PDB file of C-alpha atoms in Angstrom:
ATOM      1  CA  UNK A  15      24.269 229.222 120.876  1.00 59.00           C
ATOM      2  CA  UNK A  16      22.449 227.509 123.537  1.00 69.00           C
ATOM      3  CA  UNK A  17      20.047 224.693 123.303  1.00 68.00           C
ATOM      4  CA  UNK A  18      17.003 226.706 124.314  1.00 61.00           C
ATOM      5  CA  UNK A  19      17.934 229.039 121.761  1.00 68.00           C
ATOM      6  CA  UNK A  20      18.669 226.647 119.346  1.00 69.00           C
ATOM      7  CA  UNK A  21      14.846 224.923 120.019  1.00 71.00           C
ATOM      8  CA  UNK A  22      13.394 227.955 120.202  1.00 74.00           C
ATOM      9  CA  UNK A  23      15.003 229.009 116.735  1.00 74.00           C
ATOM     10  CA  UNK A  24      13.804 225.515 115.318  1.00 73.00           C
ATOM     11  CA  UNK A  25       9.992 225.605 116.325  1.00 71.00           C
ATOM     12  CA  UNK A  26      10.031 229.602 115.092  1.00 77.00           C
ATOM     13  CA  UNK A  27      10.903 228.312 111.281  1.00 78.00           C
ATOM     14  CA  UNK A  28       8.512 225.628 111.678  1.00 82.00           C
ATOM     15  CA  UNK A  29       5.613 228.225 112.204  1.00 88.00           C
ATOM     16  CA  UNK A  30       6.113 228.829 108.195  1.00 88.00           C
ATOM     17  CA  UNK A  31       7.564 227.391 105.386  1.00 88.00           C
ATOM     18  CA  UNK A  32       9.062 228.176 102.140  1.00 90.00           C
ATOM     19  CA  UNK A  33       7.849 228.004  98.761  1.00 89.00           C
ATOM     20  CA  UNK A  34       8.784 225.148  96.904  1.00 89.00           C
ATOM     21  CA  UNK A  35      10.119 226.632  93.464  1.00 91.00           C
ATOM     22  CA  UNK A  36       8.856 225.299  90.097  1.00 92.00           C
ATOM     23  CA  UNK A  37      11.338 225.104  87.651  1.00 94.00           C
ATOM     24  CA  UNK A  38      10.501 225.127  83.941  1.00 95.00           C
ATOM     25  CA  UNK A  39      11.844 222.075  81.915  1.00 95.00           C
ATOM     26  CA  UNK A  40      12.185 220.461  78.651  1.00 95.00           C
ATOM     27  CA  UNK A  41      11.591 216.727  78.353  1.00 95.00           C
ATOM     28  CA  UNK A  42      11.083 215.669  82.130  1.00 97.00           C
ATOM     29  CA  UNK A  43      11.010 212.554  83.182  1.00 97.00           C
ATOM     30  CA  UNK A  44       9.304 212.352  86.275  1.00 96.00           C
ATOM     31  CA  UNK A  45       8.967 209.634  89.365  1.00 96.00           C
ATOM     32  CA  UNK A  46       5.808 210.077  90.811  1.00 96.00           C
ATOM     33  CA  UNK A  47       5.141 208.606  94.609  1.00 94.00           C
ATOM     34  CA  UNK A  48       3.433 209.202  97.650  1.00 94.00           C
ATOM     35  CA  UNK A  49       4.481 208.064 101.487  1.00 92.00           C
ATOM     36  CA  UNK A  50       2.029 207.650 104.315  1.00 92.00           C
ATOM     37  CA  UNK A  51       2.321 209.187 107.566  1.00 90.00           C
ATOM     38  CA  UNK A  52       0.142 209.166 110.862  1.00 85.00           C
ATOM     39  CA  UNK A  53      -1.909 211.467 110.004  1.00 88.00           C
ATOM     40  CA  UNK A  54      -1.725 212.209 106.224  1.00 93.00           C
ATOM     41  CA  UNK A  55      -0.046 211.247 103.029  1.00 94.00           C
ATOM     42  CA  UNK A  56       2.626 213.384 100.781  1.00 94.00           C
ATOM     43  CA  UNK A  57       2.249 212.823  97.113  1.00 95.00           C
ATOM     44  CA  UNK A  58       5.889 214.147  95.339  1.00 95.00           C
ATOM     45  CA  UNK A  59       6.679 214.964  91.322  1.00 97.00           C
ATOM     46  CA  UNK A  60      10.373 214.355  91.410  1.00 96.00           C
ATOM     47  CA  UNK A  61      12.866 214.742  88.102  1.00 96.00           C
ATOM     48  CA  UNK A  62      14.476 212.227  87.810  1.00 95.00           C
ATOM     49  CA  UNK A  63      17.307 213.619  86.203  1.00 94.00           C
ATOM     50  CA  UNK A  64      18.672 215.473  89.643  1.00 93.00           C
ATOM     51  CA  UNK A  65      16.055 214.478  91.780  1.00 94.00           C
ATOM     52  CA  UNK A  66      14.695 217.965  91.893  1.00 95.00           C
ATOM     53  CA  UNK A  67      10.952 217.906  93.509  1.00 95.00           C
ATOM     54  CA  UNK A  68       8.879 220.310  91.414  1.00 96.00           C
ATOM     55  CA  UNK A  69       5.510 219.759  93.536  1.00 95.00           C
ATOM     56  CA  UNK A  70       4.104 218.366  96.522  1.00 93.00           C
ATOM     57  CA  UNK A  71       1.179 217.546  97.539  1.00 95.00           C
ATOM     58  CA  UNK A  72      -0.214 217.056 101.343  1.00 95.00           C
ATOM     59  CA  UNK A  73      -3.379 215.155 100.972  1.00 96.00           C
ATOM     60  CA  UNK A  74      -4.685 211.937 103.034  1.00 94.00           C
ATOM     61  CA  UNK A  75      -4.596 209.710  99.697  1.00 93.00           C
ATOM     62  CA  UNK A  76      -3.761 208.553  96.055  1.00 95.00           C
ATOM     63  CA  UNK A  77      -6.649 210.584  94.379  1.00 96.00           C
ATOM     64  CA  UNK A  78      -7.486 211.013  90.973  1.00 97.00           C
ATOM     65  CA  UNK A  79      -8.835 214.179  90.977  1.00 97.00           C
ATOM     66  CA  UNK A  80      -6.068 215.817  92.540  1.00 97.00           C
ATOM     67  CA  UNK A  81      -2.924 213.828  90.331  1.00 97.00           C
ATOM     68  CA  UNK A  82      -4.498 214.994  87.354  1.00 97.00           C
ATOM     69  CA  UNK A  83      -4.741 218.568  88.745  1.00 97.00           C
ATOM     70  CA  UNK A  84      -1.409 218.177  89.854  1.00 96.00           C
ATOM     71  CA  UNK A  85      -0.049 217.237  86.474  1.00 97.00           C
ATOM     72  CA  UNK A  86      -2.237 219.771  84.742  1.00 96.00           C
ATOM     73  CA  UNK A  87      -0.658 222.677  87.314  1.00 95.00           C
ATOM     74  CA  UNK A  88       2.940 221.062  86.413  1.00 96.00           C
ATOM     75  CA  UNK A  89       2.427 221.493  82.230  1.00 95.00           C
ATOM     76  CA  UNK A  90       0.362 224.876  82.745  1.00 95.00           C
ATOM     77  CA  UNK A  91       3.916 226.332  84.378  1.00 93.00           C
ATOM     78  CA  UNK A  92       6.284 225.117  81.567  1.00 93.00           C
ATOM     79  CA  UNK A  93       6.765 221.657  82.684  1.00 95.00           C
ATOM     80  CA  UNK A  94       7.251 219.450  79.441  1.00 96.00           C
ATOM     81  CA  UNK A  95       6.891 215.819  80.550  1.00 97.00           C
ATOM     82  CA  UNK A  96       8.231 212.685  78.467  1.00 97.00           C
ATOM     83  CA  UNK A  97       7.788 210.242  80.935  1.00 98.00           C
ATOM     84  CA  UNK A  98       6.427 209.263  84.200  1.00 98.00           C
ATOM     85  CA  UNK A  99       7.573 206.329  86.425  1.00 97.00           C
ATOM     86  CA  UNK A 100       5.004 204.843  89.109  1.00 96.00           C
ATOM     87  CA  UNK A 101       4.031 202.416  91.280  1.00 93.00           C
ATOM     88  CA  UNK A 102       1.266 201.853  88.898  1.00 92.00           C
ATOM     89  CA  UNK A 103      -1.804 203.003  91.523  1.00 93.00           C
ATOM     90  CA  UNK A 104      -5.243 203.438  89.842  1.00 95.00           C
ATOM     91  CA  UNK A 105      -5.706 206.353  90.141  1.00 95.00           C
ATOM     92  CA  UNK A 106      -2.458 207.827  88.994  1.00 95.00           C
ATOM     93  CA  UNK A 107      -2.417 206.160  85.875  1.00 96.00           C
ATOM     94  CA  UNK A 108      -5.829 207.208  85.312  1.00 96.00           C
ATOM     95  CA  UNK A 109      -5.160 210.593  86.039  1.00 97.00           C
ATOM     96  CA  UNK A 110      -1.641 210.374  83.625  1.00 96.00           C
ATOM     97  CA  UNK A 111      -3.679 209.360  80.795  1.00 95.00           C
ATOM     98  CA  UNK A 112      -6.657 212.330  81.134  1.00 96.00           C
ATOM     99  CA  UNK A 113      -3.367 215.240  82.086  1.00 95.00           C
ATOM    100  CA  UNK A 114      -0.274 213.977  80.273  1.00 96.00           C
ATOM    101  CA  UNK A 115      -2.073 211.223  77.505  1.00 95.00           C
ATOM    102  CA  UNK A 116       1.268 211.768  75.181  1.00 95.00           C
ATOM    103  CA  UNK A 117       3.418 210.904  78.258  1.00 97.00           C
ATOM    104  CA  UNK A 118       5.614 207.805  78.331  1.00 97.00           C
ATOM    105  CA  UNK A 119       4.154 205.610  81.530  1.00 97.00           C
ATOM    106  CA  UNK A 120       7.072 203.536  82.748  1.00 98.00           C
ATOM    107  CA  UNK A 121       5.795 200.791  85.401  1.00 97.00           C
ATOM    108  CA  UNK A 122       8.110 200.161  88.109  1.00 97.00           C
ATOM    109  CA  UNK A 123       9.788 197.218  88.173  1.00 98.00           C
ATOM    110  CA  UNK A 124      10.491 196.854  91.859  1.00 97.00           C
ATOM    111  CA  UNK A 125       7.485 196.982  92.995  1.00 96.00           C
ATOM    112  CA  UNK A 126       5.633 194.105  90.448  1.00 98.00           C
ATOM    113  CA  UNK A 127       8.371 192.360  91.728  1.00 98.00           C
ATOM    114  CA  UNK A 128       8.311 193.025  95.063  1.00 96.00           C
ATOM    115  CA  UNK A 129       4.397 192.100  94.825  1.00 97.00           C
ATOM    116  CA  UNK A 130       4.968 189.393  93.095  1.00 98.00           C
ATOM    117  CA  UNK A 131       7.212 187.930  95.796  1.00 98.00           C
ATOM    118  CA  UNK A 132       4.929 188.686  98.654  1.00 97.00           C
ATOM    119  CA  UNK A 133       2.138 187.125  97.019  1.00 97.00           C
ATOM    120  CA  UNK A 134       4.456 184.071  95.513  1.00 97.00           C
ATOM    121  CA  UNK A 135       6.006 183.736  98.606  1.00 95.00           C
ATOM    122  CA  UNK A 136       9.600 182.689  99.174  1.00 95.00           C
ATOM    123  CA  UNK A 137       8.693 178.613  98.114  1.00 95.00           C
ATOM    124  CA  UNK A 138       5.501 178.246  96.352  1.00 95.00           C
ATOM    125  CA  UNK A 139       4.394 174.617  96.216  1.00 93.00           C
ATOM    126  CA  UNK A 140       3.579 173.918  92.925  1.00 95.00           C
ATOM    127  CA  UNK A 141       5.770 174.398  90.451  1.00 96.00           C
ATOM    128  CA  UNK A 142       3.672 176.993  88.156  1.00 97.00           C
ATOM    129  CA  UNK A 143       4.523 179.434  91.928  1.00 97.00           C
ATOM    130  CA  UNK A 144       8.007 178.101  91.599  1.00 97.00           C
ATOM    131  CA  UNK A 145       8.792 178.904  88.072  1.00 98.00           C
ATOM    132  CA  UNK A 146       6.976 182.230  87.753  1.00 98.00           C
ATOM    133  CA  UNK A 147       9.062 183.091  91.082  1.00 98.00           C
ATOM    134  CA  UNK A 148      12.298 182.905  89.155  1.00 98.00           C
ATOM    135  CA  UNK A 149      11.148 184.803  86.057  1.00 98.00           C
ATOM    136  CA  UNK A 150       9.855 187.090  88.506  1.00 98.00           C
ATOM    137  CA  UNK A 151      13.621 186.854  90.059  1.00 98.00           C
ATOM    138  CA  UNK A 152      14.728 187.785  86.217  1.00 98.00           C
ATOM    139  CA  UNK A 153      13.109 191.433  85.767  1.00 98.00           C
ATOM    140  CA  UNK A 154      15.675 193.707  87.206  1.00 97.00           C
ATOM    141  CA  UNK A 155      18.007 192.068  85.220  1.00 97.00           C
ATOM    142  CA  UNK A 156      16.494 192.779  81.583  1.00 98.00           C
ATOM    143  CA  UNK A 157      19.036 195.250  80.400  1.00 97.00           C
ATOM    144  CA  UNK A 158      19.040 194.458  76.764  1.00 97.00           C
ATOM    145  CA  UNK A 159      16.300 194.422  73.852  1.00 97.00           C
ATOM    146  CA  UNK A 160      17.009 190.852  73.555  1.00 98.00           C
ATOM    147  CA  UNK A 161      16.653 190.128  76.885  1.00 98.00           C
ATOM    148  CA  UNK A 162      12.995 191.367  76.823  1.00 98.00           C
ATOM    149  CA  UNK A 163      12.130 189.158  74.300  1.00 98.00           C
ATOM    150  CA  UNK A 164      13.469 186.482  75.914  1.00 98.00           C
ATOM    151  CA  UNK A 165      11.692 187.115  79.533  1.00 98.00           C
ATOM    152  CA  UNK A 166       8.614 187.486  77.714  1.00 98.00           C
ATOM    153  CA  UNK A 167       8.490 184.393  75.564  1.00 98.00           C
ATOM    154  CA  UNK A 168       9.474 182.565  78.755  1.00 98.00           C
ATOM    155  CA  UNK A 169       6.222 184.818  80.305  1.00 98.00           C
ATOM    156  CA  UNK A 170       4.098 183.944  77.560  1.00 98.00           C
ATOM    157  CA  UNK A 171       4.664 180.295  77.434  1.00 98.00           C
ATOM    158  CA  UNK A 172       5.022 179.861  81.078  1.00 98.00           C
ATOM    159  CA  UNK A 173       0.991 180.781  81.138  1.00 98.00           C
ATOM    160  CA  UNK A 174       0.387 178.828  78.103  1.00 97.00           C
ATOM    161  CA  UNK A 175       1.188 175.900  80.043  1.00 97.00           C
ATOM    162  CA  UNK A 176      -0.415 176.582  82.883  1.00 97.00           C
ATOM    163  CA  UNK A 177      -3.837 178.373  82.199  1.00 96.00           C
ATOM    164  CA  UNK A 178      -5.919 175.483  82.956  1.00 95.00           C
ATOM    165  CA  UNK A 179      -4.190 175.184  87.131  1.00 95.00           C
ATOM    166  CA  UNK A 180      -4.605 179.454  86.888  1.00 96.00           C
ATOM    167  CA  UNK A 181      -8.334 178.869  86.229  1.00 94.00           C
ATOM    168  CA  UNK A 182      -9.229 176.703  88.401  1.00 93.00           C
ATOM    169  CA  UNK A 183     -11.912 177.157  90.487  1.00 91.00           C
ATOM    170  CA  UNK A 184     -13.661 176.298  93.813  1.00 90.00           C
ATOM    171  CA  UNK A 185     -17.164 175.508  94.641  1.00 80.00           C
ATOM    172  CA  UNK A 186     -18.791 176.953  98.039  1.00 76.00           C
ATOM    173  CA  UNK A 187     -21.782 174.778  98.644  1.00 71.00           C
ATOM    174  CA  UNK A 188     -23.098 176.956 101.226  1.00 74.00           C
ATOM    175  CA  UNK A 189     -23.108 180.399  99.377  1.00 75.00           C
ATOM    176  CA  UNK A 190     -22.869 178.617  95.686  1.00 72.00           C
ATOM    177  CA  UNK A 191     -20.501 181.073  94.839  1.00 84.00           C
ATOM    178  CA  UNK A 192     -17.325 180.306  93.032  1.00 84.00           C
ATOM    179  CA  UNK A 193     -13.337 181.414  93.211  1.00 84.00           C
ATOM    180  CA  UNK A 194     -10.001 180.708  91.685  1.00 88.00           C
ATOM    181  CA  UNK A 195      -8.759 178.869  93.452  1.00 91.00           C
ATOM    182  CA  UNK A 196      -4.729 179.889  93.267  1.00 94.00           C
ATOM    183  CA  UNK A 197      -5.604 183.529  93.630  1.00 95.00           C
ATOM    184  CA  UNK A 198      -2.340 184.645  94.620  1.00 96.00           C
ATOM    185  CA  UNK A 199      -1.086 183.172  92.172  1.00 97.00           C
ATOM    186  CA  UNK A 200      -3.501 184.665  89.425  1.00 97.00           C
ATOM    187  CA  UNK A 201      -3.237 188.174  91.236  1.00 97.00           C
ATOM    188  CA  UNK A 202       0.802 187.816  90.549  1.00 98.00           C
ATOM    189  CA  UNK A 203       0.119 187.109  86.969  1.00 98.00           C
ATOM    190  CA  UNK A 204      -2.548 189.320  85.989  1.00 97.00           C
ATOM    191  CA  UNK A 205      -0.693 191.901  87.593  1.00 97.00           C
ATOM    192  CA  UNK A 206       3.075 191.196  85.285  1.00 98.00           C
ATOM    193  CA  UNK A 207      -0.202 191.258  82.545  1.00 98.00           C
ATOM    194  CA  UNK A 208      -1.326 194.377  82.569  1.00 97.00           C
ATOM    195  CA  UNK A 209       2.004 195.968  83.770  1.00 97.00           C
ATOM    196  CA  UNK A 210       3.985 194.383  80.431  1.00 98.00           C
ATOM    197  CA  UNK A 211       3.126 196.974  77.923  1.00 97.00           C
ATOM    198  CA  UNK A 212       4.561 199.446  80.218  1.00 97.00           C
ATOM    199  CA  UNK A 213       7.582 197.697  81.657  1.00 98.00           C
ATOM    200  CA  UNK A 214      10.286 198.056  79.179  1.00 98.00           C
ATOM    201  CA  UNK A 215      10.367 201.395  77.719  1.00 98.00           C
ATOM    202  CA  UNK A 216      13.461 202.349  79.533  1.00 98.00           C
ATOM    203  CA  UNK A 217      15.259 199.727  77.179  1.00 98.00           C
ATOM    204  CA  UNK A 218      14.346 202.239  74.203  1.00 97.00           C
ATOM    205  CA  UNK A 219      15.614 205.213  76.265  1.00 97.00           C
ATOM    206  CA  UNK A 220      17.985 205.277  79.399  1.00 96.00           C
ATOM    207  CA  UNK A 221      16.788 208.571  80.791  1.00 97.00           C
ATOM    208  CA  UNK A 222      13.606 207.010  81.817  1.00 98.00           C
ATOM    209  CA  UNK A 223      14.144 205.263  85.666  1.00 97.00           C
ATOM    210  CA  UNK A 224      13.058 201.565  85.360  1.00 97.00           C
ATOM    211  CA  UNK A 225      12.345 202.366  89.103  1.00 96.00           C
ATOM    212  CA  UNK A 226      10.734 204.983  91.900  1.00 94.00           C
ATOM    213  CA  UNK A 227      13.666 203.383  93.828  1.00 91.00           C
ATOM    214  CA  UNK A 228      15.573 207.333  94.223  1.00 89.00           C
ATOM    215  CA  UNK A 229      11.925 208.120  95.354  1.00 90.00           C
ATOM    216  CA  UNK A 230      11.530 205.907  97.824  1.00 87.00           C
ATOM    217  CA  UNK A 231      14.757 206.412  99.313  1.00 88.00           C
ATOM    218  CA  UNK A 232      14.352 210.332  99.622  1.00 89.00           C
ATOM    219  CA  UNK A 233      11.558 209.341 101.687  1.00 89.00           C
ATOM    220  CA  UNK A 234      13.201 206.964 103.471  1.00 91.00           C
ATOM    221  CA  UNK A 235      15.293 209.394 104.436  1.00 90.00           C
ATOM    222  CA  UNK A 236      13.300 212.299 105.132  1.00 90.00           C
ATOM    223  CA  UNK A 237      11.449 210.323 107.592  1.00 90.00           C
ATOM    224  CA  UNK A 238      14.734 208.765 109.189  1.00 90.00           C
ATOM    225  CA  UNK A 239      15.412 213.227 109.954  1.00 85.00           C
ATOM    226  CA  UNK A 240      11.598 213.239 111.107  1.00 85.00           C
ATOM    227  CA  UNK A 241      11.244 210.694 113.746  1.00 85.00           C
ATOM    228  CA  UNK A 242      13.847 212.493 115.701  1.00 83.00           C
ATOM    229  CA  UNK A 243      10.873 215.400 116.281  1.00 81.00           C
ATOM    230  CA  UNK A 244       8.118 212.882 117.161  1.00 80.00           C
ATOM    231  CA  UNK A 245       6.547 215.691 119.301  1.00 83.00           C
ATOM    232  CA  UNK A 246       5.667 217.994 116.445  1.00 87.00           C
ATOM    233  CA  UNK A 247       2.045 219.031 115.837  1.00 90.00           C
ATOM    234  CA  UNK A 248       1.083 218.277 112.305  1.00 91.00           C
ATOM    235  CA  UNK A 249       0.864 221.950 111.469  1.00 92.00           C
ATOM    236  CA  UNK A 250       4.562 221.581 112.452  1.00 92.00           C
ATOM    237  CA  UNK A 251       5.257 217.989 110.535  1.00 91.00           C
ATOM    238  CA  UNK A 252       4.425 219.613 107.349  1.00 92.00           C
ATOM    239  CA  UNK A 253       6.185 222.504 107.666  1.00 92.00           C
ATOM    240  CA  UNK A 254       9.087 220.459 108.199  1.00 92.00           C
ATOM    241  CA  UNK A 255       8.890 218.268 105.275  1.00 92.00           C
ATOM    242  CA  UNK A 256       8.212 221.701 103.264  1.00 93.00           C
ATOM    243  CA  UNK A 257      12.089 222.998 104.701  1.00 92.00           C
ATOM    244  CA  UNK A 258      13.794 219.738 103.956  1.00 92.00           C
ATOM    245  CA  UNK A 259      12.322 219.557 100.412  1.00 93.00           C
ATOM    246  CA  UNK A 260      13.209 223.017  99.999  1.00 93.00           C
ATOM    247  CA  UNK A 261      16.852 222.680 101.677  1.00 91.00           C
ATOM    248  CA  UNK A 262      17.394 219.640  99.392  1.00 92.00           C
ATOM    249  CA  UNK A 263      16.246 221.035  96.245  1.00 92.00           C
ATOM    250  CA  UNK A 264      18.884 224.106  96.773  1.00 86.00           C
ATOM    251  CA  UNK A 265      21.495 221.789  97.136  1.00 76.00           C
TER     252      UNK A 265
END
């Protein structure tokens, strides 16, 4: 077959797409993620189990209105859920606890720490950064029941001791407004906070992922096949991620 045919073959499929099946399952637990592109964003429902994607959604954001439609579509059509992993965006969990509120929520772990990092960055000065950065180092490595309690005592006490240099403020003269002063640092642990009743279920049960990490790399990966077609319209973009989810899923 010739290359003209070939192209002209390739941009004829892309005028359409297929149907992304639905596939009705007991006791799901699902990785829930979305990836930007140029000119919109692709939210995916992904089982974790084979890494079968049950739904997308082509939107231009994380919106609560449409996850919780999404997730209320998903159990209307026989999907049981047990658990969902994410990134832990607002609006997701919000729309988790209104769709699915007898869902397990699994935070993941990669990205607190990969936050964490960023805003710790690689050598904090004082040593409140520098010690939170290694038990931030620690959380991929909590395999065990006792190894939670362990990390967070260790948490616990590490802000115990230093509360008063995470409250700190500082004065503006000019506006009179005040600010904590170590922000970042705050941000880092008020994030591991509110995260840490949600961090550890997978210790309980090891069919729920810890991380969006096979996610994130089907993405990663989709887009790797994409930006070989940078010419496509966006009519065309989307009907290509539509065959590649569909190709992979009948794999």
């Amino acid at each position: 077959m010739c290359r003209d045919t070939l192209q002209r073959t390739f941009y004829q499929l892309l005028e359409q797409a297929p149907r992304i099946k639905i596939i009705k399952r007991e006791g799901v637990h699902f990785r829930i993620d979305a990836t930007y592109f140029a000119k919109f964003c692709v939210v995916c429902y992904q089982d974790d189990y084979d890494g079968y994607t049950q739904l997308l959604r082509f939107t231009d954001g994380e919106h609560y209105e449409e996850i919780r439609e999404d997730l209320a579509n998903l159990l209307k059509l026989g999907i049981q859920i047990e658990s969902i992993t994410s990134d832990g965006h607002k609006s997701a969990l919000k729309a988790i606890r209104k769709s699915v509120p007898d869902a397990i929520v699994q935070r993941c772990l990669v990205h607190i720490q990969r936050m964490c990092l960023i805003w710790l960055t690689r050598y904090p000065r004082h040593p409140a950064g520098q010690q939170l950065r290694r038990l931030v180092l620690q959380i991929l490595k909590i395999e065990t029941e006792n190894d939670r309690i362990y990390w967070t005592r260790e948490f616990l006490s590490w802000h115990e001791f230093h509360k008063d240099y995470l409250n700190e403020r500082t004065y503006n003269t000019e506006t009179g407004r005040y600010w904590y002063t170590h922000k970042l640092l705050r941000r880092s642990y008020i994030t591991i906070k509110r995260a840490l009743p949600n961090m550890f279920h997978y210790l309980s049960n090891p069919a729920i992922p810890k991380t969006t990490n096979g996610i994130e790399g089907y993405f990663s990966h989709l887009k790797n096949h994409l930006d070989i077609h940078r010419g496509l319209t966006v009519k065309h973009r989307i009907n290509f991620i539509k065959w590649y989810i569909y190709f992979t899923n009948e794999k």
